[in-house]
Coordinates of C-alpha atoms in Angstrom, one line a residue:
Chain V
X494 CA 14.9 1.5 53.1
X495 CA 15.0 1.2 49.6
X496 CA 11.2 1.9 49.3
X497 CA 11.5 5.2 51.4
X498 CA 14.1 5.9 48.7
X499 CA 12.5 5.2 45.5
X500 CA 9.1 7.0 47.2
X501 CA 11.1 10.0 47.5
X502 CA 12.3 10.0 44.2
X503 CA 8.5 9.7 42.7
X504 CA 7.7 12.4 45.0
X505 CA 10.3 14.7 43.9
X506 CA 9.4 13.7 40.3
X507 CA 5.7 14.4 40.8
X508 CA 6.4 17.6 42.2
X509 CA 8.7 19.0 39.2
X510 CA 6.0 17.8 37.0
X511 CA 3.3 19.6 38.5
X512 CA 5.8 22.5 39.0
X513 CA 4.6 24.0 35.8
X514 CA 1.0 23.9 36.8
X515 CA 1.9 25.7 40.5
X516 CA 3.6 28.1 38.5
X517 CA 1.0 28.5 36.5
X518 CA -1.7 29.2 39.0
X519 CA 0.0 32.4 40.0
X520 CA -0.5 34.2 37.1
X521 CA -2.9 36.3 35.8
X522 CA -3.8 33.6 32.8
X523 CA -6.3 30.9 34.2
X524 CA -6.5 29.2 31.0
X525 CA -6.3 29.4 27.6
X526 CA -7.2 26.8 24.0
X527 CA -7.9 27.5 20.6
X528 CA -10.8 28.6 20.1
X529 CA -13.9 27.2 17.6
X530 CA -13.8 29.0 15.1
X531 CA -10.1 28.5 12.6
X532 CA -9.0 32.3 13.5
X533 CA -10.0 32.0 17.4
X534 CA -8.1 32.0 20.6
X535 CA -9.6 31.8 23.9
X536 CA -8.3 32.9 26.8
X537 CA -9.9 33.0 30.8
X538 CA -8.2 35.4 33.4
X539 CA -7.8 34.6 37.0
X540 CA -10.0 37.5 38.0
X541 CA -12.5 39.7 36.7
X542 CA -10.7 42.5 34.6
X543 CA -11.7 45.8 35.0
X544 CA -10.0 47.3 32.6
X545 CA -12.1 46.6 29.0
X546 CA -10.5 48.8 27.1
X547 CA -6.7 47.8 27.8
X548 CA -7.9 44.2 27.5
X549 CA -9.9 44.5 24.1
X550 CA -7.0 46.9 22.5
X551 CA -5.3 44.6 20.1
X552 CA -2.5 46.7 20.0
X553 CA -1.7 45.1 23.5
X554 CA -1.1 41.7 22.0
X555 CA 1.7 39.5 20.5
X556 CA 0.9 36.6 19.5
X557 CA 3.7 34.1 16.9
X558 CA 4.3 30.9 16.2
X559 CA 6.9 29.4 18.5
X560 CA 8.9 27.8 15.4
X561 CA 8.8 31.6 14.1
X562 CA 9.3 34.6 16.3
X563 CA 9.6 37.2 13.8
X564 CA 6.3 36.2 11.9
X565 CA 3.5 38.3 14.6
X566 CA 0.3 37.4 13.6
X567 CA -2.3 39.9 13.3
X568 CA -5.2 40.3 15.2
X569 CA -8.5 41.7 14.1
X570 CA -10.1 42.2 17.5
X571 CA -10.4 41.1 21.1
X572 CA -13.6 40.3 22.7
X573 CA -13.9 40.5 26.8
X574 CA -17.1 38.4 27.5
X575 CA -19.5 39.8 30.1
X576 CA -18.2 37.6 33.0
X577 CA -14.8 39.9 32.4
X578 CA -13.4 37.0 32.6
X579 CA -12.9 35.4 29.1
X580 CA -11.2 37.1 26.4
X581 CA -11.6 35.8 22.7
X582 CA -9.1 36.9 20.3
X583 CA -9.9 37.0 17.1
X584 CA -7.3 36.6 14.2
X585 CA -7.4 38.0 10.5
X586 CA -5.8 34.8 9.3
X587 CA -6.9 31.0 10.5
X588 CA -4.3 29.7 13.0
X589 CA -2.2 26.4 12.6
X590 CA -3.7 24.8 15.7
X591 CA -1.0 22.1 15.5
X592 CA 1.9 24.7 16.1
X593 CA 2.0 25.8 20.0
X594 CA 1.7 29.7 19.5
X595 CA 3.4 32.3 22.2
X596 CA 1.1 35.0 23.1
X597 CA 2.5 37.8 25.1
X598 CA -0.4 40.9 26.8
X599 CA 1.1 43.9 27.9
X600 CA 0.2 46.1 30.7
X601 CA -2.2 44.1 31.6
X602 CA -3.7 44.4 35.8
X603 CA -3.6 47.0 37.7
X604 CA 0.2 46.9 37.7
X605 CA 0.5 47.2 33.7
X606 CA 2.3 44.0 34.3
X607 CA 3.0 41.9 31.3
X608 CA 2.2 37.6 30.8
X609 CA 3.3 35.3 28.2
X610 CA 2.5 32.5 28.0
X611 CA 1.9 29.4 25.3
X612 CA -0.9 28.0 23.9
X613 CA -1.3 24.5 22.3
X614 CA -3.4 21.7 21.8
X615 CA -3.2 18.7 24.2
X616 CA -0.9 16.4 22.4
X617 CA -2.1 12.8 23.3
X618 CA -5.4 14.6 21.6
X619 CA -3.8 15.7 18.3
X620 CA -2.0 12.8 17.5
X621 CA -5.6 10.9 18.1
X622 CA -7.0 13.6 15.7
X623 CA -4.4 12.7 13.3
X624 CA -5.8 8.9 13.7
X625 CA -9.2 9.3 13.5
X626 CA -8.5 12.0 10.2
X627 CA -6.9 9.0 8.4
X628 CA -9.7 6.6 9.3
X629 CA -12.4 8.9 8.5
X630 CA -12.3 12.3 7.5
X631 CA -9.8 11.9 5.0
X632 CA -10.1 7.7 4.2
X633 CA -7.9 7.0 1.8
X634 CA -10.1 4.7 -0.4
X635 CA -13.1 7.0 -0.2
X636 CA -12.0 10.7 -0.2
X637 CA -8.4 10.4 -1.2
X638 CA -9.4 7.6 -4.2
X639 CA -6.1 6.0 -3.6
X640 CA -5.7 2.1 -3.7
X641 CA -8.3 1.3 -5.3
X642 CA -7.0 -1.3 -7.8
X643 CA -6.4 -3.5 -4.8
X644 CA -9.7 -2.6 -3.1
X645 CA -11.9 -3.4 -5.9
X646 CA -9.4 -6.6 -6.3
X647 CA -9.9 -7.9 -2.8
X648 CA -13.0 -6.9 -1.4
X649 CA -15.6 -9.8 -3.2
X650 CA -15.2 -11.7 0.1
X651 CA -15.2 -11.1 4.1
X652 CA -12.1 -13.1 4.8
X653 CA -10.1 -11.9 1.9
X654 CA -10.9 -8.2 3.0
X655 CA -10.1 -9.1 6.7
X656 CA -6.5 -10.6 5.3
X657 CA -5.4 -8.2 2.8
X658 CA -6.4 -5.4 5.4
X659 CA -4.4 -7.0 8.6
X660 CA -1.7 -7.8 6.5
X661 CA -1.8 -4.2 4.4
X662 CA -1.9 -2.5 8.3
X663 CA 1.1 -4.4 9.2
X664 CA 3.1 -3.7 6.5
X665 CA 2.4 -0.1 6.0
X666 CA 3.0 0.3 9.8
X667 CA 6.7 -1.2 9.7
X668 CA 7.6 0.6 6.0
X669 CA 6.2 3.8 7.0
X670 CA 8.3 4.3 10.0
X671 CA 11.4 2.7 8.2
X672 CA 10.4 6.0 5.8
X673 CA 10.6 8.1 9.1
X674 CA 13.8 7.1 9.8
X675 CA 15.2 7.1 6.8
X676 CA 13.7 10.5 5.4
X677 CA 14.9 12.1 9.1
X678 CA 18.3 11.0 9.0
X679 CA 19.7 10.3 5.4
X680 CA 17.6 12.1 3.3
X681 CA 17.2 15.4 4.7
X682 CA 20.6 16.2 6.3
X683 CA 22.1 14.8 3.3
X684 CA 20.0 17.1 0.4
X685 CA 19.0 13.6 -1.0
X686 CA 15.4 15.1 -1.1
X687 CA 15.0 14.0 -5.1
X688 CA 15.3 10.3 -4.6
X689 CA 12.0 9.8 -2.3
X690 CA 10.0 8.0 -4.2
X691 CA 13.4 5.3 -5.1
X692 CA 13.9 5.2 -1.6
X693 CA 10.2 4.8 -0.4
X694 CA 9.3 2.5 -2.9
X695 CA 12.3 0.4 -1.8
X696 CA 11.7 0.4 1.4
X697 CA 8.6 -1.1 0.7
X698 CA 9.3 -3.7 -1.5
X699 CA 12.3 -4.8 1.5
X700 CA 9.6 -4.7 4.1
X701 CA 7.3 -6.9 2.2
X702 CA 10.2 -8.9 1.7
X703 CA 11.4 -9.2 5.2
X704 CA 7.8 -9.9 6.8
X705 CA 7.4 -12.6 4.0
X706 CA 10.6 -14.1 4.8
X707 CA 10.1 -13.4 9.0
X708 CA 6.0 -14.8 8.3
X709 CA 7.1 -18.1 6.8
X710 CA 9.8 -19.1 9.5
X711 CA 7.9 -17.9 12.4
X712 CA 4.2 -18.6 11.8
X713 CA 3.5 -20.3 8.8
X714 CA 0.0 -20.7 9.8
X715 CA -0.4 -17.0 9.9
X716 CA 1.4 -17.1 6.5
X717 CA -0.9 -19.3 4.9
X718 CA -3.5 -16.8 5.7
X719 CA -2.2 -13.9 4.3
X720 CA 0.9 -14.5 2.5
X721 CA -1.1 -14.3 -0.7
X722 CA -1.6 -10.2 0.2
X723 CA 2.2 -9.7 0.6
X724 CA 2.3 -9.6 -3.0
X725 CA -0.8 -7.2 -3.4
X726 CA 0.9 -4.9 -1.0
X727 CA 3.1 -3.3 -3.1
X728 CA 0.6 -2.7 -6.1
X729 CA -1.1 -0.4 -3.4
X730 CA -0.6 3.5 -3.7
X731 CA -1.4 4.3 -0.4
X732 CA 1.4 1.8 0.7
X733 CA 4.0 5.3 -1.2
X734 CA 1.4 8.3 -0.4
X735 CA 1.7 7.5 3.6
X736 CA 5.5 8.4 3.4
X737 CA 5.2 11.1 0.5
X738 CA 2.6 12.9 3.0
X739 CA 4.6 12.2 5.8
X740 CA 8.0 13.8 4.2
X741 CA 6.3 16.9 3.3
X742 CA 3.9 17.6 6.5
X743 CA 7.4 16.6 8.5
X744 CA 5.7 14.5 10.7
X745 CA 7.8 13.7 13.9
X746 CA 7.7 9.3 15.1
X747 CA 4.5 9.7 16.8
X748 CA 2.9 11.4 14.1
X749 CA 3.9 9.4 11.3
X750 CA 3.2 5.8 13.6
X751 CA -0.5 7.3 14.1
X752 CA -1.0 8.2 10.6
X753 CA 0.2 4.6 9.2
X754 CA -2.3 3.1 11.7
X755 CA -4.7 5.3 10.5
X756 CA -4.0 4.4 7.0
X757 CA -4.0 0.9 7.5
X758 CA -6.7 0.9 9.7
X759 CA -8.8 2.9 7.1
X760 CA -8.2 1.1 4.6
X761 CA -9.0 -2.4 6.6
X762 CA -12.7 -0.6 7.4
X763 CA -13.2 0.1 3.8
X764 CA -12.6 -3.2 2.3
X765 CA -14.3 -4.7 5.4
X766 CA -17.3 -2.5 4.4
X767 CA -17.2 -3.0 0.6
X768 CA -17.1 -6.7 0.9
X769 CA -19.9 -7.0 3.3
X770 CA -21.6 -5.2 0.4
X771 CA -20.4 -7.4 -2.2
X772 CA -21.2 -10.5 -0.7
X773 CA -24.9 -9.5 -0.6
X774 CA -24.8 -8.4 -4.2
X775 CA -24.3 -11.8 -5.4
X776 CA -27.9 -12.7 -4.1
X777 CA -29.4 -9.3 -5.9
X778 CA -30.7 -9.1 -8.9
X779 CA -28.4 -6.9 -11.1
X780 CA -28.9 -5.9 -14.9
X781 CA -26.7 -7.7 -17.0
X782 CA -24.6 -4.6 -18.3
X783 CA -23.6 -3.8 -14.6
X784 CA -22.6 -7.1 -12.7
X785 CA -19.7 -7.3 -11.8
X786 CA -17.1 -4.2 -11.4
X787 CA -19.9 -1.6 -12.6
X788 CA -21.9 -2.1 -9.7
X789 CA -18.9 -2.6 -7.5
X790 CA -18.2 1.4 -8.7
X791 CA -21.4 2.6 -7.9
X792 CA -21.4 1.5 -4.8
X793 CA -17.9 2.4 -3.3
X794 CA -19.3 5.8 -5.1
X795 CA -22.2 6.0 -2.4
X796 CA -19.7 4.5 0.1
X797 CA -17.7 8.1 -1.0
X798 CA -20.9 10.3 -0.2
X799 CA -21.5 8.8 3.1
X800 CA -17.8 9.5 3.7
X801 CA -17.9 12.8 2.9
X802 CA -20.4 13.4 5.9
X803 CA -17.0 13.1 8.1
X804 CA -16.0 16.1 6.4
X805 CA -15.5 19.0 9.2
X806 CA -15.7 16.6 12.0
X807 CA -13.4 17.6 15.1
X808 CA -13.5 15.8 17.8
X809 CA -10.1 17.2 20.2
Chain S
X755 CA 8.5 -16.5 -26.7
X756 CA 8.3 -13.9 -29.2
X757 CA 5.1 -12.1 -29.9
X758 CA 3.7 -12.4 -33.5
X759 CA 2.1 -9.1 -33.5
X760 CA 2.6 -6.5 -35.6
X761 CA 3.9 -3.3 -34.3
X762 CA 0.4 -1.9 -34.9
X763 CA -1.6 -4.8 -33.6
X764 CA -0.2 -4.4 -30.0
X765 CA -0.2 -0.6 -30.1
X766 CA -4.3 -1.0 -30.5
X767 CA -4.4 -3.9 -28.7
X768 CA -3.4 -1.6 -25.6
X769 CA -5.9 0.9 -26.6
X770 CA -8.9 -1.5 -27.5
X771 CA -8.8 -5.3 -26.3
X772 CA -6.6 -4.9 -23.0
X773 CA -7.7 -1.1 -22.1
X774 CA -6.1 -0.8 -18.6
X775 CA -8.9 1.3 -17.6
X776 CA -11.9 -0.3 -18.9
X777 CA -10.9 -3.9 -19.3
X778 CA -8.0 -4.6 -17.2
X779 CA -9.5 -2.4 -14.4
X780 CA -6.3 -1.6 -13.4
X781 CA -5.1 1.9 -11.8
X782 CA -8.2 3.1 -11.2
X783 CA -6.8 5.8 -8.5
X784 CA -6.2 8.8 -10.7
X785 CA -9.3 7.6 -13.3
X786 CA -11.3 8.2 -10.1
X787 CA -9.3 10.9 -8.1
X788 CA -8.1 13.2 -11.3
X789 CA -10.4 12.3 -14.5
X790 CA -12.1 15.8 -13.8
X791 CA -11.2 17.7 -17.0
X792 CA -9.6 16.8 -20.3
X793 CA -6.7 17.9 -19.8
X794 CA -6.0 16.8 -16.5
X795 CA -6.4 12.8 -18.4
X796 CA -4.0 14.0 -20.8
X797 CA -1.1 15.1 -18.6
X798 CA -1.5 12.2 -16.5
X799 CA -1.8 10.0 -19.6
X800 CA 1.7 11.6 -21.0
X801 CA 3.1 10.9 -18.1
X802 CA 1.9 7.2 -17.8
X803 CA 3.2 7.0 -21.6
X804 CA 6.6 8.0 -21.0
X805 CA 7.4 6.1 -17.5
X806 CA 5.6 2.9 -19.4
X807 CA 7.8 2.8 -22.8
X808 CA 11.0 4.2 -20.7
X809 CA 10.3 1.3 -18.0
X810 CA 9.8 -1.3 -20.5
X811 CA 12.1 -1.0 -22.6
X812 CA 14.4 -0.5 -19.8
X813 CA 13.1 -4.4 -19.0
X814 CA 13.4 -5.5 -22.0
X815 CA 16.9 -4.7 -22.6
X816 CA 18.2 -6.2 -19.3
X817 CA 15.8 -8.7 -19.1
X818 CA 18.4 -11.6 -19.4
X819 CA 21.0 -10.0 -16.2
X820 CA 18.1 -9.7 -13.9
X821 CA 17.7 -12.4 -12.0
X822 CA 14.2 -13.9 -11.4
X823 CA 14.0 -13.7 -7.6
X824 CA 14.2 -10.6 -7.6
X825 CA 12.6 -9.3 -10.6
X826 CA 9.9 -7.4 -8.8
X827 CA 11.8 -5.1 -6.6
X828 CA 13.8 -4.7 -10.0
X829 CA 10.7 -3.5 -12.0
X830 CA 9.8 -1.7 -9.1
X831 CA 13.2 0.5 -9.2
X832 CA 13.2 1.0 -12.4
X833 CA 9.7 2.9 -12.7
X834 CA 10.9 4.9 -9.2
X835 CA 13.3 5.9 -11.4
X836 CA 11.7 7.2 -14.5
X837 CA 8.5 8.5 -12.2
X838 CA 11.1 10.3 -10.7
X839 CA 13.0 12.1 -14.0
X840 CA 9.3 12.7 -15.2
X841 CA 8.2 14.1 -11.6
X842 CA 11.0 16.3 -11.8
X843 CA 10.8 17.2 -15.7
X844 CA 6.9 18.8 -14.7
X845 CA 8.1 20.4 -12.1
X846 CA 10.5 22.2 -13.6
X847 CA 8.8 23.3 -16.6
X848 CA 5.1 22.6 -16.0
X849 CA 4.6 24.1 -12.6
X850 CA 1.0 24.7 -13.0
X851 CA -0.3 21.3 -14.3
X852 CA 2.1 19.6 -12.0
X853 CA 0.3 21.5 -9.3
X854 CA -3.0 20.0 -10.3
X855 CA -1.8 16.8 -10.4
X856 CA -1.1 16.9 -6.9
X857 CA 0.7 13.6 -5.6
X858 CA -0.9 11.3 -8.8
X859 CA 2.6 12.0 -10.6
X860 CA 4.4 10.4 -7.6
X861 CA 2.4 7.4 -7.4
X862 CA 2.2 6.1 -11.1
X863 CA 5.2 4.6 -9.1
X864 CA 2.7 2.1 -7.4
X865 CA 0.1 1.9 -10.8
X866 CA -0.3 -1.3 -11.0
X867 CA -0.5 -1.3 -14.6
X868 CA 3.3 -0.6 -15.3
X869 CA 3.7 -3.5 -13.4
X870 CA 1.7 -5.8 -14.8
X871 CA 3.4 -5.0 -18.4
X872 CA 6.9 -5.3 -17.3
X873 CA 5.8 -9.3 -15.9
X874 CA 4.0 -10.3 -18.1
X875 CA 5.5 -8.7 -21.4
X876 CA 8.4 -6.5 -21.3
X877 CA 10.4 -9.4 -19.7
X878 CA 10.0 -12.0 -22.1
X879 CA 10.0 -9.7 -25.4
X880 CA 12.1 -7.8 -27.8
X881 CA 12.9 -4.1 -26.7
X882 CA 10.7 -3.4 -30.2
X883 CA 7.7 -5.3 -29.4
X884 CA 7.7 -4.0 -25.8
X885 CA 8.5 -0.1 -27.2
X886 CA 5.2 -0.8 -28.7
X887 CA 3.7 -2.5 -26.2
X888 CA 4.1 0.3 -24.0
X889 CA 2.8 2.7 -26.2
X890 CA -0.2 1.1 -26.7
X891 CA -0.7 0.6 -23.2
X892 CA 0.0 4.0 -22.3
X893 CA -2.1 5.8 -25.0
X894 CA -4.7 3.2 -23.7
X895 CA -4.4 4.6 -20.6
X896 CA -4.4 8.2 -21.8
X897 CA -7.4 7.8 -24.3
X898 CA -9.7 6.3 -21.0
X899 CA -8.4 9.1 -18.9
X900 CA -9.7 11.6 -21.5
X901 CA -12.4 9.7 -21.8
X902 CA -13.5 10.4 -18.4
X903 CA -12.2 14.2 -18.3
X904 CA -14.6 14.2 -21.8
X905 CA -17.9 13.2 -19.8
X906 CA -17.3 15.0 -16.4
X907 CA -16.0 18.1 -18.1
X908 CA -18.8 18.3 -20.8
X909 CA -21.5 17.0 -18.0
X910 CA -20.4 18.5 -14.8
X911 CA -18.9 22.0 -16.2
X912 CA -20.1 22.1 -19.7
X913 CA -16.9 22.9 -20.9
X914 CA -14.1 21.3 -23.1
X915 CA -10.5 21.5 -22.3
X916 CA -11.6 25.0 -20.8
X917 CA -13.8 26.4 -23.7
X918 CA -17.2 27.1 -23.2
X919 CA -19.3 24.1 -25.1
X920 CA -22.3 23.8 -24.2
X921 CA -23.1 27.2 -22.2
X922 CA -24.9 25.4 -19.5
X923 CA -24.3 23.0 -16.9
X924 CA -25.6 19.7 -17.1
X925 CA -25.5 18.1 -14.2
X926 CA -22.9 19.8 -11.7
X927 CA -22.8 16.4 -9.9
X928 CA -19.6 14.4 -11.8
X929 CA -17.5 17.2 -11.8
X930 CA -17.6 17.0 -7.8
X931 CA -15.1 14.4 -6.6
X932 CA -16.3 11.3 -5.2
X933 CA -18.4 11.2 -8.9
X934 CA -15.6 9.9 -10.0
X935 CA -16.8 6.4 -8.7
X936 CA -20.2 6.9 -10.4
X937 CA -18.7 7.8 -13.8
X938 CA -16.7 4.9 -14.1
X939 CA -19.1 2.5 -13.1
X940 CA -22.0 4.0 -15.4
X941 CA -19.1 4.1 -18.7
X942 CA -17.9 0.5 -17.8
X943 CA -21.5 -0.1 -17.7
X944 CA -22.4 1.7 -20.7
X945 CA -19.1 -0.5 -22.7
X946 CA -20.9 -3.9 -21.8
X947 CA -24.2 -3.2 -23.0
X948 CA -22.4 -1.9 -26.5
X949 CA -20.7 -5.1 -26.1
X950 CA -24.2 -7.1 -25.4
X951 CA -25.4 -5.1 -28.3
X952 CA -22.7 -6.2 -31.0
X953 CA -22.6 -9.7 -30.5
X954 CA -26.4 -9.7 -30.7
X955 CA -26.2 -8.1 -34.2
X956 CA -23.6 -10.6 -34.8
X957 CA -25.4 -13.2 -34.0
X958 CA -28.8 -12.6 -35.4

């Protein structure tokens, strides 16, 4: 009885869900993305269109930002491929792919009915791109230049960069979406916008506190390990730039929580990578004048150039 | 403990012996990530000065209320709070440099420098000593930063704080950013071997 019940229920739910999809199908619009290119939209009809001239007038397009109705965008043309299928729109200004846009057609079909309909990038794939852009594209350590006293600090040996990175992950996790909280609630309704940084820093400083205290009760093998970074933590600019960056992009939870992994995670690979490095040096055969931190420069300098081959890399 | 250096003494101290760029290698962030022009060092390094000699005298003066547990998160407070009067001072009335200096103003909150003075000197001098103290260590800081901005600008742009030096261009390559890692290492370099060099001489 009660499985008949709680089938029903899923069933119900499944169907609402793919309501918008059904819905969907009906229309005129087969699908739609972003295009490659920064200005481009694509969008596929459900039939061949006839009409090429309605179709490629942009006169017969809206398109805005949902957060901004009154802001149309402009296009500069509209492009129906030879399949008649597959439109590409083609804007005077790059779009803000993170922003769903609303794109009404009018008279489109035989009818001269009118669609509107959104277009947006999957989520789940955006918040992945906001990952993989904090552990590559835009590494903190090696195109941002942040942390770096404590990366050149820690990074002579493997375990030492495996510790301070684990532990720096942690910690900038839990502080960044204390941050969230606190810049979402207290000090944006409140116009408190001028104490970040007090605030931030703060925060920080308690959450080292608390997972130093929390460490040493709990696990106190796991604190022997890394309780040594705790204090490192907070000499670490990245630890304040991940909620700085996060108050003025106005990240939502998700966002912030993927780019604090990223951070962490980021800045675990470069000290993993720098050490592994370092611990060959000590076997080379360096000049005099550069052992040491010279040569630890030049190196995190090609580490930098290798990074930089990230640059423009898209992957949802 | 009081110090038994003169006022000038700890002023070039910061500037020579403990350098926080060269020879402490501390806050190396904006020495790599900003040290593109002159005058970008010298902004930065004004600001540096002024949140250093606010923050430790700031120390100094209340160094016998503040309890040592918690000494850290106090130092830590009090330079949030003069980053922020300085963050908000350019702002206001330098809008364009502040622009350039991007987030770097922000974070002198986390420089590990400032830090660093407040434990190991501000807290057990004189409000004098550490005025000093912190001017040394923040022209220090500014006189490295320029240092930088000197070689990238004249190397990578061939210009000086904007004026057309050299009417060429070098070598394009350290004004680009990541070069920042490369000029640093090659000057710290560069510093040793003058170093080797003297106490050769010295010896001989």
């Amino acid at each position: 009885m009660k499985t008949i019940k709680i089938r029903r229920i899923l069933l119900s739910l499944v169907l609402l869900l793919s309501l918008p999809v059904l819905a969907q199908a009906q229309e005129l619009i087969a699908a739609k993305s972003f295009g490659k290119a920064k200005n481009e939209m694509v969008v596929t009809f459900a039939g061949a269109v006839d009409r090429r001239a309605v179709v490629e007038d942009p006169a017969n397009y809206q398109v805005y930002e949902e957060q901004d109705p009154d802001i149309k965008l402009e296009l500069a043309q509209v492009v129906l491929a030879d399949d008649q299928k597959t439109a590409t729109l083609t804007f005077k200004e790059p779009l803000n792919a993170r922003l769903p846009h609303v794109v009404t057609i009018k008279s489109l079909g035989e009818s001269g009915a009118a669609a509107t309909f959104r277009v947006m990038k999957p989520y789940l794939g955006y918040l992945l791109s906001i990952l993989v852009s904090a552990l590559l594209i835009n590494n903190f350590v090696f195109t941002k230049y942040l942390g770096l006293c404590v990366f050149f600090g820690t990074s002579k040996r493997k375990d030492t960069a495996k510790g301070m990175g684990l532990t720096f992950t942690m910690v900038i996790v839990v502080s960044a979406i204390m941050s969230w909280f606190f810049y979402q609630f207290i000090l944006k309704p409140y116009d408190l916008n001028f104490l970040q940084i007090v605030v931030f820093i703060g925060l920080v400083s308690l959450t080292v506190q608390a997972v130093d205290t929390v460490l040493r009760k709990v696990n106190p093998a796991l604190f022997n390990a890394f309780g040594v970074y705790l204090v490192l933590v907070i000499a670490n600019c990245v630890i304040i730039a991940v909620p700085l960056i996060l108050a003025d992009n106005e990240y939502n939870f998700l966002e912030s929580f993927m780019l604090a992994l990223g951070a962490g995670g980021g800045f675990l690979l470069a000290l993993y990578l720098m050490s592994s490095v370092r611990e060959r040096m000590e076997l080379a055969n360096i000049p005099t004048t550069f052992k040491g931190v010279p040569i630890a420069f030049i190196v995190a300098g090609q580490f930098a150039l290798a990074f930089l081959g990230f640059s423009g890399l898209t992957l949802f | 403990m009081a110090t038994d250096k003169t006022n000038l003494q700890l002023v070039v101290n910061g500037i020579l012996n403990e350098n926080p760029i060269f020879r402490l290698v501390l806050s190396m962030c904006p020495a790599v990530g900003i040290s593109t022009t002159v005058m970008n060092g010298f902004m930065l390094g004004i600001a540096v000065l002024f949140v250093q000699v606010c923050s430790s005298c700031t120390i100094a003066l209340f160094k016998n209320v503040i309890h040592p547990r918690i000494r850290i998160p106090t130092y830590t407070l009090t330079i949030a709070t003069w980053v922020t009067v300085i963050d908000m001072v350019l702002a206001a009335y330098l809008p364009e440099a502040y622009a350039k200096m991007g987030i770097f103003i922000k974070l002198i909150v986390a420089f590990a420098i400032i830090t660093m003075r407040l434990e190991m000197f501000a807290c057990k001098e004189s409000v004098n000593a550490s005025f000093w103290d912190g001017i040394g260590m923040g022209l220090g800081f500014m006189f490295g930063m320029m240092a930088l901005g000197f070689v990238r600008e004249l190397l990578g742009m061939g210009t000086l704080l904007g004026y057309d030096v050299l009417g060429f261009k070098p070598l394009l390559f350290f004004v680009l950013p990541f070069a920042g890692f490369f000029c640093v290492g090659l000057m710290m370099a560069f510093f040793n071997y003058i170093e080797i060099v003297y106490k050769r001489a010295k010896r001989a």
